[in-house]
Coordinates of C-alpha atoms in Angstrom, one line a residue:
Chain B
X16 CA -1.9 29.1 -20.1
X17 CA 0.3 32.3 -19.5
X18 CA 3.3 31.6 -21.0
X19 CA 4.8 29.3 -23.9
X20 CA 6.3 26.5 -21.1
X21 CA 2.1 25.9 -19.3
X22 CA 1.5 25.9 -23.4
X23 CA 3.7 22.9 -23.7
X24 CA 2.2 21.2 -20.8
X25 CA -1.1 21.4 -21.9
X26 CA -0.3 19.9 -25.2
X27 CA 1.6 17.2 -24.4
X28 CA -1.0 16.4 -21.9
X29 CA -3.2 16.4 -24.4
X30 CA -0.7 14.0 -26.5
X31 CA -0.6 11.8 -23.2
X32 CA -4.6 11.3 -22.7
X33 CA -5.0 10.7 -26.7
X34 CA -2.7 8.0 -26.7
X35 CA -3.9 6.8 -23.7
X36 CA -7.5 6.3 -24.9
X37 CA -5.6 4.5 -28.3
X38 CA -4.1 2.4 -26.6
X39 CA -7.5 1.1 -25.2
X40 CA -9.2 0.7 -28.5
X41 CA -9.2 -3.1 -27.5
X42 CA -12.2 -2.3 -25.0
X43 CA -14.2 0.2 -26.9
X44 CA -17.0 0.9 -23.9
X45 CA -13.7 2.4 -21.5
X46 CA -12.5 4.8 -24.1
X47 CA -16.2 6.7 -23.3
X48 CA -14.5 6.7 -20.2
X49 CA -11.1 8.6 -20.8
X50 CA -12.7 11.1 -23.1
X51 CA -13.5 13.4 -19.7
X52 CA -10.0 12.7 -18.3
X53 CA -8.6 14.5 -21.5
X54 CA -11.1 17.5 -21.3
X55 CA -10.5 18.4 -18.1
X56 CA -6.4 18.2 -18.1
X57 CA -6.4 20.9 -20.7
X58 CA -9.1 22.8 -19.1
X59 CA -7.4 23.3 -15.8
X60 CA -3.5 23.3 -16.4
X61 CA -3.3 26.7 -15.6
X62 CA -3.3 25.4 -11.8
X63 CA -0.2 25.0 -11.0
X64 CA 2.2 24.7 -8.0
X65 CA 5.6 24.8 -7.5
X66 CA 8.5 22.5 -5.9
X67 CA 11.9 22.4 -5.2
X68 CA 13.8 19.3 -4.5
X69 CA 17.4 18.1 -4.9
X70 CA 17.4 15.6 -7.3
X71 CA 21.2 13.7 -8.3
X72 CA 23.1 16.0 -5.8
X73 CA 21.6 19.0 -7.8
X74 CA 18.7 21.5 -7.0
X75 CA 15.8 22.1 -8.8
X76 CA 13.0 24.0 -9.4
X77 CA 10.0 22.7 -11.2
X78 CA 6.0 24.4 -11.7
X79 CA 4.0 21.5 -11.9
X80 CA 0.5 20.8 -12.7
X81 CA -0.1 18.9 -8.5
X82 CA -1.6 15.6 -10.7
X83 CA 2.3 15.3 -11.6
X84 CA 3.3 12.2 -10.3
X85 CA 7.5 12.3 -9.4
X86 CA 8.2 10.1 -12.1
X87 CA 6.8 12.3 -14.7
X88 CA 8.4 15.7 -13.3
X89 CA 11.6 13.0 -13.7
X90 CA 11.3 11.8 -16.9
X91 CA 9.2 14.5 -18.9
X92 CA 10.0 17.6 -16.5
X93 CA 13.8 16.9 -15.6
X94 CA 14.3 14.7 -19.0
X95 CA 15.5 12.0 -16.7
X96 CA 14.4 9.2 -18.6
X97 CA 16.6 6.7 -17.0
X98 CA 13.6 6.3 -14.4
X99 CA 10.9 4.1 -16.3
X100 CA 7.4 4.0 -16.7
X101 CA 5.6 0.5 -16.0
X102 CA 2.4 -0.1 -15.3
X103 CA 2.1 3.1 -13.6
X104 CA 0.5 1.8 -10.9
X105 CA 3.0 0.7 -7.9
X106 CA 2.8 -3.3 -9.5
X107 CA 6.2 -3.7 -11.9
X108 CA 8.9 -1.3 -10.0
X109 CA 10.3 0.1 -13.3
X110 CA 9.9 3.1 -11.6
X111 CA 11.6 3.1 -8.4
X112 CA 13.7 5.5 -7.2
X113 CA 15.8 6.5 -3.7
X114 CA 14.0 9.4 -1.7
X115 CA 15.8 10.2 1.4
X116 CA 17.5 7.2 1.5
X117 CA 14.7 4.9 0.7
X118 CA 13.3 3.0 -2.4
X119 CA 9.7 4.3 -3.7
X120 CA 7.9 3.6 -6.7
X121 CA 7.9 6.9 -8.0
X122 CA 4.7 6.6 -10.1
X123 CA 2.5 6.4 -6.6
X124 CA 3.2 10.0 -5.6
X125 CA 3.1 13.4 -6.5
X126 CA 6.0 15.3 -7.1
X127 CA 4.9 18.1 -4.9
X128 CA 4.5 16.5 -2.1
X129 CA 8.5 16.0 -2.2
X130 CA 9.3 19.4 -1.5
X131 CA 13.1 19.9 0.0
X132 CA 13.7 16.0 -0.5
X133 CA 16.5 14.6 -1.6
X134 CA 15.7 11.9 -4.8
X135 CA 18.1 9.5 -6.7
X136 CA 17.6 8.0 -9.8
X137 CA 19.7 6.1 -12.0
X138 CA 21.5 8.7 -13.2
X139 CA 22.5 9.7 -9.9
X140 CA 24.1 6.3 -9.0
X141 CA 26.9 6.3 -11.7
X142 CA 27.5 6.7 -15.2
X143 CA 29.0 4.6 -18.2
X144 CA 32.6 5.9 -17.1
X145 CA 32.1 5.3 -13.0
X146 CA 29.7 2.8 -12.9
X147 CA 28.1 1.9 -9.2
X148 CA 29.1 -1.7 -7.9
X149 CA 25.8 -2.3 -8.6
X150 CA 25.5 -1.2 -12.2
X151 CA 28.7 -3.1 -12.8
X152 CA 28.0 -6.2 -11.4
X153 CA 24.6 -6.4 -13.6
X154 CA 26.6 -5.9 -16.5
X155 CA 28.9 -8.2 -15.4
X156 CA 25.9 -11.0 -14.8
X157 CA 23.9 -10.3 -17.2
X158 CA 21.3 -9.0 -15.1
X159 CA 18.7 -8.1 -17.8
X160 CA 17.6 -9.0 -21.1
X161 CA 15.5 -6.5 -22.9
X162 CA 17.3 -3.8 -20.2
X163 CA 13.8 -1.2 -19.3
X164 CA 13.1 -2.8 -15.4
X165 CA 17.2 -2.6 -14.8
X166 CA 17.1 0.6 -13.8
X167 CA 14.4 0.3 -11.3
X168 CA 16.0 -3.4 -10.6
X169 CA 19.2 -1.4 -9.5
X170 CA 18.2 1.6 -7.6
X171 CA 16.0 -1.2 -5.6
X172 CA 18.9 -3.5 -5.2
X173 CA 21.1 -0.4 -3.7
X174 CA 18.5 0.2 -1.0
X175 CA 17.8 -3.3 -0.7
X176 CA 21.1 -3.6 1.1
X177 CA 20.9 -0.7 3.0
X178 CA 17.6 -2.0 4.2
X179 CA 19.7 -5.0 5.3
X180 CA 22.5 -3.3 7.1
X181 CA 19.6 -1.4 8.9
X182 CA 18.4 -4.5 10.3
X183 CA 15.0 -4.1 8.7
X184 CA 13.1 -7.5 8.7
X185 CA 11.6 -9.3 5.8
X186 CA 9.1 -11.5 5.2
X187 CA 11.0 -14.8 5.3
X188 CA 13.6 -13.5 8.1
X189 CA 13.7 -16.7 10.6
X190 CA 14.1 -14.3 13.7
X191 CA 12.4 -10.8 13.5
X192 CA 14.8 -10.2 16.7
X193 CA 18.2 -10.9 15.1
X194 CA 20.3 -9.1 12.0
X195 CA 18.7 -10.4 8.4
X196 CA 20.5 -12.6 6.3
X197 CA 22.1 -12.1 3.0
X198 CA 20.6 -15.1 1.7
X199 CA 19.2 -15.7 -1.3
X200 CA 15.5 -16.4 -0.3
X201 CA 16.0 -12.6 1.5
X202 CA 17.2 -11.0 -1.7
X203 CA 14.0 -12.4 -4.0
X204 CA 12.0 -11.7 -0.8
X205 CA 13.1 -7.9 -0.6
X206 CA 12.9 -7.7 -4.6
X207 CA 9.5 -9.0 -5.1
X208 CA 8.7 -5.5 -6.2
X209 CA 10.6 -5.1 -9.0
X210 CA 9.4 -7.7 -12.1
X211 CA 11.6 -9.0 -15.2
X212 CA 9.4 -10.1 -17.7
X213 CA 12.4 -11.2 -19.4
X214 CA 13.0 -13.5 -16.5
X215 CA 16.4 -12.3 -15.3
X216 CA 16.2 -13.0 -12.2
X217 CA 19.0 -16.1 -11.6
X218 CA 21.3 -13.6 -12.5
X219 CA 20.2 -10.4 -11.0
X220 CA 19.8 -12.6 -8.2
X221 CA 23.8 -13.1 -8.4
X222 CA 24.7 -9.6 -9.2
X223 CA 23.2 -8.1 -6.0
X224 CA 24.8 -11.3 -4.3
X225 CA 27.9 -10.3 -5.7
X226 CA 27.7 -6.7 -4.4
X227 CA 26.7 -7.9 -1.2
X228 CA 29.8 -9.7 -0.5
X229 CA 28.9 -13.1 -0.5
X230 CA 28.9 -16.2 -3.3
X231 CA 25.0 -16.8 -4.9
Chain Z
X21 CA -6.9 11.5 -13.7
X22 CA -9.2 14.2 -12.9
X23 CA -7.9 17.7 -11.9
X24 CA -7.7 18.9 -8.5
X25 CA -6.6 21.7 -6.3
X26 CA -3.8 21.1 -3.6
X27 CA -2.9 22.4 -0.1
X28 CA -0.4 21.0 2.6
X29 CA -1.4 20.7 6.1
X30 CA -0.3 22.4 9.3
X31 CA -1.8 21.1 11.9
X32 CA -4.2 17.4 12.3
X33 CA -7.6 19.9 13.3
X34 CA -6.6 22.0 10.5
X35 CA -6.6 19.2 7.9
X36 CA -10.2 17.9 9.2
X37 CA -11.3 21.2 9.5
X38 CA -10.8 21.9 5.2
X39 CA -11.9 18.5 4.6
X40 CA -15.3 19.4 5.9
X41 CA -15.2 23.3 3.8
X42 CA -14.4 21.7 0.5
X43 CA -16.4 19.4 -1.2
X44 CA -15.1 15.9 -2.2
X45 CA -11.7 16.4 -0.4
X46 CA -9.2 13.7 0.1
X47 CA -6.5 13.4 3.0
X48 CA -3.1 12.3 1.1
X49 CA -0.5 10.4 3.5
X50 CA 1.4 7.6 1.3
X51 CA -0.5 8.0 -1.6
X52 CA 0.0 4.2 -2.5
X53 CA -3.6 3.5 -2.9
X54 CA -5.4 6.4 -3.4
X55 CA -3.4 7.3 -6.7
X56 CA -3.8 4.3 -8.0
X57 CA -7.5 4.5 -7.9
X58 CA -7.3 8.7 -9.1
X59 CA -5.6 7.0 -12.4
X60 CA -8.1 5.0 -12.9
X61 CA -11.2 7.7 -11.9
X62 CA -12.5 5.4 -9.7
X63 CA -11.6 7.8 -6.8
X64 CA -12.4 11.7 -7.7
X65 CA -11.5 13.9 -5.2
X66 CA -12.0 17.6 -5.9
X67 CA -9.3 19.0 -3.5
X68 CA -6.4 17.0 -1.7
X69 CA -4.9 17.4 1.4
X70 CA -1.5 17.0 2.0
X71 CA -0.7 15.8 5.9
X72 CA 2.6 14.7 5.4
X73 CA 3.9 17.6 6.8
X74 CA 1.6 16.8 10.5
X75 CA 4.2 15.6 13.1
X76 CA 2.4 12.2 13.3
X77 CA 5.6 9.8 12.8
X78 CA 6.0 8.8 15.9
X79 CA 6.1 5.9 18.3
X80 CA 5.7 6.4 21.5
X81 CA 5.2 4.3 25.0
X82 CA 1.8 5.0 26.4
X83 CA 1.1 5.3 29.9
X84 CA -0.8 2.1 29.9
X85 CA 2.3 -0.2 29.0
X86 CA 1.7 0.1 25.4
X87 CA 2.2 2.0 22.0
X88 CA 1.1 4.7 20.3
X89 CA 1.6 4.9 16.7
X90 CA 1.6 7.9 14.5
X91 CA -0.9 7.9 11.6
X92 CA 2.0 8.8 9.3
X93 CA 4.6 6.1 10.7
X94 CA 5.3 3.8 7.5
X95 CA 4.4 0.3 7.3
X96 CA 8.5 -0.2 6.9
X97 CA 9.2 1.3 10.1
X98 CA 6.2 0.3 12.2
X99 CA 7.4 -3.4 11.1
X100 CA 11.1 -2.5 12.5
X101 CA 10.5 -1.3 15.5
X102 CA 12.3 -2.7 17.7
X103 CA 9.7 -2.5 20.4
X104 CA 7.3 -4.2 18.1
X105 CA 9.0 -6.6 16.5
X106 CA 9.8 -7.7 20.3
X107 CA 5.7 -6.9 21.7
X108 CA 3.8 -7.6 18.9
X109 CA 5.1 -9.8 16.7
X110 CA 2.0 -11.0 14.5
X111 CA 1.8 -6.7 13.2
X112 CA 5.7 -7.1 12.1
X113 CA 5.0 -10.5 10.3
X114 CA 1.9 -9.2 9.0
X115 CA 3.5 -5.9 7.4
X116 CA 6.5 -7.7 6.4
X117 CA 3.8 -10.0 4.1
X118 CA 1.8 -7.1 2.6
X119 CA 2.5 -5.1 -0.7
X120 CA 6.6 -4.6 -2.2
X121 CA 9.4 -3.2 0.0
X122 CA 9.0 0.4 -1.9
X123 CA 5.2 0.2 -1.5
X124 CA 5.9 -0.2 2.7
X125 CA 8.2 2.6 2.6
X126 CA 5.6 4.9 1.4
X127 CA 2.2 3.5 2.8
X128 CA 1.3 4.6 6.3
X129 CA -0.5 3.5 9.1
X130 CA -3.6 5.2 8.7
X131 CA -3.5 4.9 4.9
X132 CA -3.5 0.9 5.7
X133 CA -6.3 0.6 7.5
X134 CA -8.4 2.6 5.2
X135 CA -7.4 1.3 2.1
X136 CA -10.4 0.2 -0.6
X137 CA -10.7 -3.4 -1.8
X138 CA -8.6 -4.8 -4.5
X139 CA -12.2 -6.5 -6.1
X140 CA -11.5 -6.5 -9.8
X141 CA -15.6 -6.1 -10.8
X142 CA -14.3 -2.3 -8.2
X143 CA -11.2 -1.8 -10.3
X144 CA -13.3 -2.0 -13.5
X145 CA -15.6 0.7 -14.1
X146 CA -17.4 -0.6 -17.2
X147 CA -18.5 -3.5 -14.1
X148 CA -21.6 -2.8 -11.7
X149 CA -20.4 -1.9 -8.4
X150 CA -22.1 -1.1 -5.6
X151 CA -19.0 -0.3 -4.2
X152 CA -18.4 2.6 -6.5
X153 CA -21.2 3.7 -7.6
X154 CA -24.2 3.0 -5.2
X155 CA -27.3 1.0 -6.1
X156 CA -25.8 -0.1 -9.4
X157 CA -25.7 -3.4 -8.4
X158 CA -22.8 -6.1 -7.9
X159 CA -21.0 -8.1 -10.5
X160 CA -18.8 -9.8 -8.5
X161 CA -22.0 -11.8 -6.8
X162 CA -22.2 -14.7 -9.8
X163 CA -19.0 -13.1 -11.4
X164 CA -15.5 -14.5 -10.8
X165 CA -15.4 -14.6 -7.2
X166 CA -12.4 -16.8 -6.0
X167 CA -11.3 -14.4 -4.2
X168 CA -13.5 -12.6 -2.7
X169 CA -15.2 -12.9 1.0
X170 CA -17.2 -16.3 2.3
X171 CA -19.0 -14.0 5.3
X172 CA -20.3 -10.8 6.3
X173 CA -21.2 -10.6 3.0
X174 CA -24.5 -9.0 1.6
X175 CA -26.7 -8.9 -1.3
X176 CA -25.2 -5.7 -2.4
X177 CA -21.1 -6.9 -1.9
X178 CA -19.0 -9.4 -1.2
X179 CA -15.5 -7.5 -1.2
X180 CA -12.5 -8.3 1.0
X181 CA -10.5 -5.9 3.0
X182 CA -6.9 -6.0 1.4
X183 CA -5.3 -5.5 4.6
X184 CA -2.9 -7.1 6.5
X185 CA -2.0 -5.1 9.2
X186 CA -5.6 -4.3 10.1
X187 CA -5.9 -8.1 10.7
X188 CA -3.0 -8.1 13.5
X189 CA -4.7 -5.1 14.7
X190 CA -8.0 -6.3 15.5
X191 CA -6.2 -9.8 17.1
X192 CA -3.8 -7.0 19.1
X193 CA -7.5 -4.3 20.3
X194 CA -5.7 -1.8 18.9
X195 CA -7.6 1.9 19.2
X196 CA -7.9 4.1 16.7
X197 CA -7.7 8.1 17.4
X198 CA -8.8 10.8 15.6
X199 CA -9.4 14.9 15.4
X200 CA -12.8 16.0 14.1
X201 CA -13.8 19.0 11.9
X202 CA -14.7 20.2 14.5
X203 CA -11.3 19.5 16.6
X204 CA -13.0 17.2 19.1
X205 CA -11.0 13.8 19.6
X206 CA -12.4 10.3 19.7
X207 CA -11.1 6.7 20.0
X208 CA -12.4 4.5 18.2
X209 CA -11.9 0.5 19.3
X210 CA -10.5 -1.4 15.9
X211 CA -13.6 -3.7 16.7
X212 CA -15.8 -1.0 15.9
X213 CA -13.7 0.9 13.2
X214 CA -15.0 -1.3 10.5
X215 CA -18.6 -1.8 8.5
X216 CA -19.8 -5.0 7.3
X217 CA -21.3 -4.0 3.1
X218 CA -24.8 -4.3 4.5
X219 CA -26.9 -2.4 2.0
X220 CA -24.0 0.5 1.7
X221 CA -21.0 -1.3 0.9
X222 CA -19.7 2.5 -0.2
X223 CA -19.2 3.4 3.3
X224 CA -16.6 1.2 4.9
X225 CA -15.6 2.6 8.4
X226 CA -17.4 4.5 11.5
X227 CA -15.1 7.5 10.4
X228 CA -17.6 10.8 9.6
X229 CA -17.1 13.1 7.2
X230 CA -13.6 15.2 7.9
X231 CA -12.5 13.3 10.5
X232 CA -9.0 12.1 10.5
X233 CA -7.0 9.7 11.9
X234 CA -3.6 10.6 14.4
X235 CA -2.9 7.5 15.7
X236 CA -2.9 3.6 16.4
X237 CA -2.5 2.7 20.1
X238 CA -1.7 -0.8 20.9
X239 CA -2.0 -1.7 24.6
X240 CA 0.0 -3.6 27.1
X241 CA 1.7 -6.6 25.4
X242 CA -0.2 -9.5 26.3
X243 CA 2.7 -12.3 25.1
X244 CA 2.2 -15.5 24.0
X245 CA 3.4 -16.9 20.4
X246 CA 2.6 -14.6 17.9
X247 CA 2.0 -15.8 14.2
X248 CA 1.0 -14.5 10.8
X249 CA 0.3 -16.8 8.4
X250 CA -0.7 -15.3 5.1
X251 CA -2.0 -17.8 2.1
X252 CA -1.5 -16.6 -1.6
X253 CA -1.4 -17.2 -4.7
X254 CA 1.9 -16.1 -5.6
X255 CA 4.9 -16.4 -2.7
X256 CA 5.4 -12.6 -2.6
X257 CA 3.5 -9.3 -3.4
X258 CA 0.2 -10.0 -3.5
X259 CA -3.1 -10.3 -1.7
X260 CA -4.2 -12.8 0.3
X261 CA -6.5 -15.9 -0.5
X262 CA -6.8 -16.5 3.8
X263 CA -4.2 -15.0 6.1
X264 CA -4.4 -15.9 10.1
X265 CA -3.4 -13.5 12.8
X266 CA -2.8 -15.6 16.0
X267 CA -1.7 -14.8 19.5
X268 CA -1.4 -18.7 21.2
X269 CA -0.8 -18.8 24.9
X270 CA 1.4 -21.4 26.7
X271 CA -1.9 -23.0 28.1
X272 CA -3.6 -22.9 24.5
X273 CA -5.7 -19.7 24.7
X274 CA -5.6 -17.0 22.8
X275 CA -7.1 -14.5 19.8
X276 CA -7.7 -15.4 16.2
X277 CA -8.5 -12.7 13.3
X278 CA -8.4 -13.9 9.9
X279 CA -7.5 -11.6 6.6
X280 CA -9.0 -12.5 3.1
X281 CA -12.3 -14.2 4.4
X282 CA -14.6 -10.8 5.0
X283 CA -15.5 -6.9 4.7
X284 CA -12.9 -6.1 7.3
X285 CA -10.6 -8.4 10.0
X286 CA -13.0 -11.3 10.7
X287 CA -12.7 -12.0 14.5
X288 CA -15.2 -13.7 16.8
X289 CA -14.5 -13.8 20.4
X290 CA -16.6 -16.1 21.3
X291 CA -14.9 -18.6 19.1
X292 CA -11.9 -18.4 20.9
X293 CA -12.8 -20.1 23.9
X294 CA -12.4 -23.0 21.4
X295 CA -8.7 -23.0 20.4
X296 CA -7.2 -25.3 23.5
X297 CA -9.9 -27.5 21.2
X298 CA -8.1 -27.1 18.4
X299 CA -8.6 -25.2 14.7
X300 CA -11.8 -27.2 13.7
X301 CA -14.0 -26.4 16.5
X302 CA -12.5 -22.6 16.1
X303 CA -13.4 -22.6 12.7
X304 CA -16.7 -23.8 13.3
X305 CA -17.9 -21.3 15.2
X306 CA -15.6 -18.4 13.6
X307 CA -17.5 -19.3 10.1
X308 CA -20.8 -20.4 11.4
X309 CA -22.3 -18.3 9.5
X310 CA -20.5 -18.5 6.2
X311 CA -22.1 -17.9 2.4
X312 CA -19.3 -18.5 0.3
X313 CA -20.1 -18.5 -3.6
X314 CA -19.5 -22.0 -5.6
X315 CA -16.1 -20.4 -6.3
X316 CA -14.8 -19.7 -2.6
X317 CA -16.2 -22.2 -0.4
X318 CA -12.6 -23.7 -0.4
X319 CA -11.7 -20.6 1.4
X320 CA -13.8 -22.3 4.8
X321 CA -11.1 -25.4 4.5
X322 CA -8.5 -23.2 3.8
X323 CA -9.0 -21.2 6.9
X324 CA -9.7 -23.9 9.1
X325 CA -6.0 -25.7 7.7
X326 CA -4.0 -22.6 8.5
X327 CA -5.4 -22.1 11.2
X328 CA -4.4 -25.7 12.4
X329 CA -1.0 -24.9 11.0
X330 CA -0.6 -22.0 13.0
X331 CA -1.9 -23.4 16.4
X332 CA 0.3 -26.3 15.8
X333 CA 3.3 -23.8 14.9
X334 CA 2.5 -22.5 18.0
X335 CA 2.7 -25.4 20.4
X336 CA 6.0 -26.5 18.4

């Protein structure tokens, strides 16, 4: 704790593991269990490493406790909050974003082990005055309800079709030898990582149809 | 998740090497499973090591006719290969029917085969779990056991192997290779790779301390209609119930592993002198010695139905 910034980290740390252990006051005997995990990320915060990556077409620089995972350097490092935060654990794919070209939930890995990479997140695809076809074809189906998986929905829908154009297989392709599909069972195949639990699916379903070039 | 000190490695003998100097060190590829289980302080590792940087992301043609495949290659590009999904068909289906398409562009090949089980009485530390914390006992054993294994199983666990692409592996003979602490090299057959629970359900493959994994070599294709049928209980992105790996020659012979059933890929040779006999006689002798619990014996009907779905797939 060297300067006001590792100050910072340590305390909203702190504010992180407290609210963590709250939020399990529902099962009292595993809140025994986070007390240690709260100790020891104040204790050791000084231990620090740093990482540059390009993140949106921009380069930066972040010193990071290593246990950051990329979508906290995003969200709480690089106040990119478009990126959100699930279940944290690589199940709901509110989180995923485009490294290097390809979709990752980005709550399964550490920021420093992106070093030099290139990472885009919602922000990154378009904004409210030059949407991307995808963000405008999700407004223009109604591909969402309550709105906080969209962004995850559309970063994975973008490199869902690059995914096709590469002639990567899926799970229900017919042929692993021939080009994919754009059908529908190959869209909800390739998106089975991302959940609505609004149920929006029909409709993102069309929007990345749409984009795609080809009627739902 | 517990604090812990970071390094990248340089070189495969120099990662093995500080895995065996520091205490409670972890090799970081993917990072799909092991962070998961850091979150949750089920896994504690002390020290990580980074190998993402080692220049195992390769396939390559072996001398032998076959493939090499770098520890690091991801599960989204081993599945598109084009050389694979052309040679070995059942390890493309079986990636393509494992985890989320972001969690196949991160996991790797060696991260796969050495992920822990998905056993919720694991995932909950306030459970007993002999697993996690040896000789504390077993909850799952007269817990809710649906879906957990029906043989191999021991008085002390009766976990699955999450796996997938392990279960085309061990239908395929694939090898495994690794560096030492040391920097000796081994092979290891995928036969051999895995542990039944026995009485130390806690250490899971033949690996020793340090060592690491550079590669999966597959060898000569051998042909034949390949199949990987995977039964869950959703349609997508999740674990399997019973999954069949199958390699069906023209004349009926061929290799069987099923996923879902056991401790690691459950595959009896002997059993496969059966299948021109069709699935129940394989099934007989492939679970002869099944002890499912009241809540998974329909996993022995269940296999012995895909199976027959998947020979007769393969005759179609």
């Amino acid at each position: 704790m060297k300067s006001p910034s590792d100050f910072e980290l340590s305390r909203r740390k702190l504010l992180a593991g407290s609210a963590a252990s709250i939020a399990l006051t529902a099962a009292p005997s595993i809140v025994n269990a986070q007390v240690p995990a709260v100790e020891a990320a104040v204790a050791d915060v000084s231990a620090v490493w740093k990482v540059s990556f390009t993140v949106n077409g921009a380069a930066r620089g972040l010193t990071l406790d290593p246990r950051t995972t990329l979508l906290d350097a995003l969200r709480e490092h690089l106040h990119l909050t478009g990126t959100k935060k699930g279940c944290d654990h690589g199940q709901c794919g509110a989180c995923t974003v485009i490294v290097g070209g390809r979709r990752i939930n980005s709550c399964m890995t550490l920021a420093v082990m992106h070093e030099g990479e290139r990472i885009t997140t919602v922000e990154g695809l378009g904004t409210p005055e030059n949407m991307h076809p995808m963000q405008a074809a999700f407004v223009k189906h109604d591909g969402y309800q309550c709105g906080y998986c969209t962004p995850g929905q559309i970063c994975s829908a973008v490199a869902v079709l690059d995914e096709i154009k590469a002639g990567i297989p899926s799970h229900v392709s017919a042929d692993l030898n021939a080009p994919p599909q754009l059908s529908n069972a190959e869209l909800r195949e390739r998106m089975s990582g991302n959940i609505c639990r609004c149920g929006a699916y029909s409709n993102i379903a069309e929007a990345i149809s749409e984009v795609a070039g080809r009627p739902a | 998740m517990r604090s812990f000190t970071y390094e990248r490695a340089r070189t495969p003998a120099e990662a093995a090497a500080s895995a065996m100097r520091k205490p409670d060190a972890k090799f970081i590829a993917g990072g799909t499973n092991l962070l998961d289980l850091m979150k949750l302080e089920i896994e504690t590792p002390a020290h990580l090591i980074d190998v993402n940087g080692l220049a195992l992301d390769k396939i390559e043609p072996t001398q032998e006719g076959g493939l090499r495949i770098g520890a690091l290659v991801r599960n989204t590009d081993l599945a598109a290969d084009a050389r694979v999904r052309r040679d070995y068909g059942v390890l493309s289906r079986a990636l393509l029917s494992g985890a989320s398409g972001q969690l196949r562009n991160m996991a790797t090949t060696a991260g796969n085969l050495l992920q822990r089980t998905r056993c919720p009485y694991f995932y909950d530390t306030n459970q007993s779990c002999n697993k996690r914390k040896p000789g504390s006992g077993c909850a799952a054993i007269g817990g809710f056991s649906r879906q957990h294994a029906v043989i191999g199983v021991s008085e002390a666990c009766i976990a699955t192997h999450p796996s997938d692409m392990a279960v085309a592996m061990r239908a395929l003979d694939a090898t495994v290779e690794t560096v030492r602490p040391d920097g000796a090299t081994r092979t290891i057959p995928i036969a051999e790779f895995y542990r039944l629970p026995g009485d130390t359900p806690h250490i899971e493959t033949t690996l020793m301390p340090g060592e690491l994994i550079t590669a999966v070599t597959l060898p000569k294709p051998v042909g034949g209609k390949q199949i990987y049928r995977k039964v869950r209980d959703r349609a997508s992105y999740a674990f399997a119930l019973v999954s069949v790996a199958a390699i069906v020659q023209r004349d009926g012979t061929g290799r069987v592993a099923l996923g879902g059933v056991a401790h690691k890929p459950w595959r009896v040779e002997a059993a496969e002198a059966q299948m021109p006999r069709g699935a129940k006689a394989v099934a007989a002798q492939l679970l002869a010695d099944a002890k499912p619990t009241r809540e998974n014996s329909f996993k022995l009907a269940l296999a012995e139905r895909t199976l027959g779905a998947v020979l007769a797939e393969a005759k179609g």
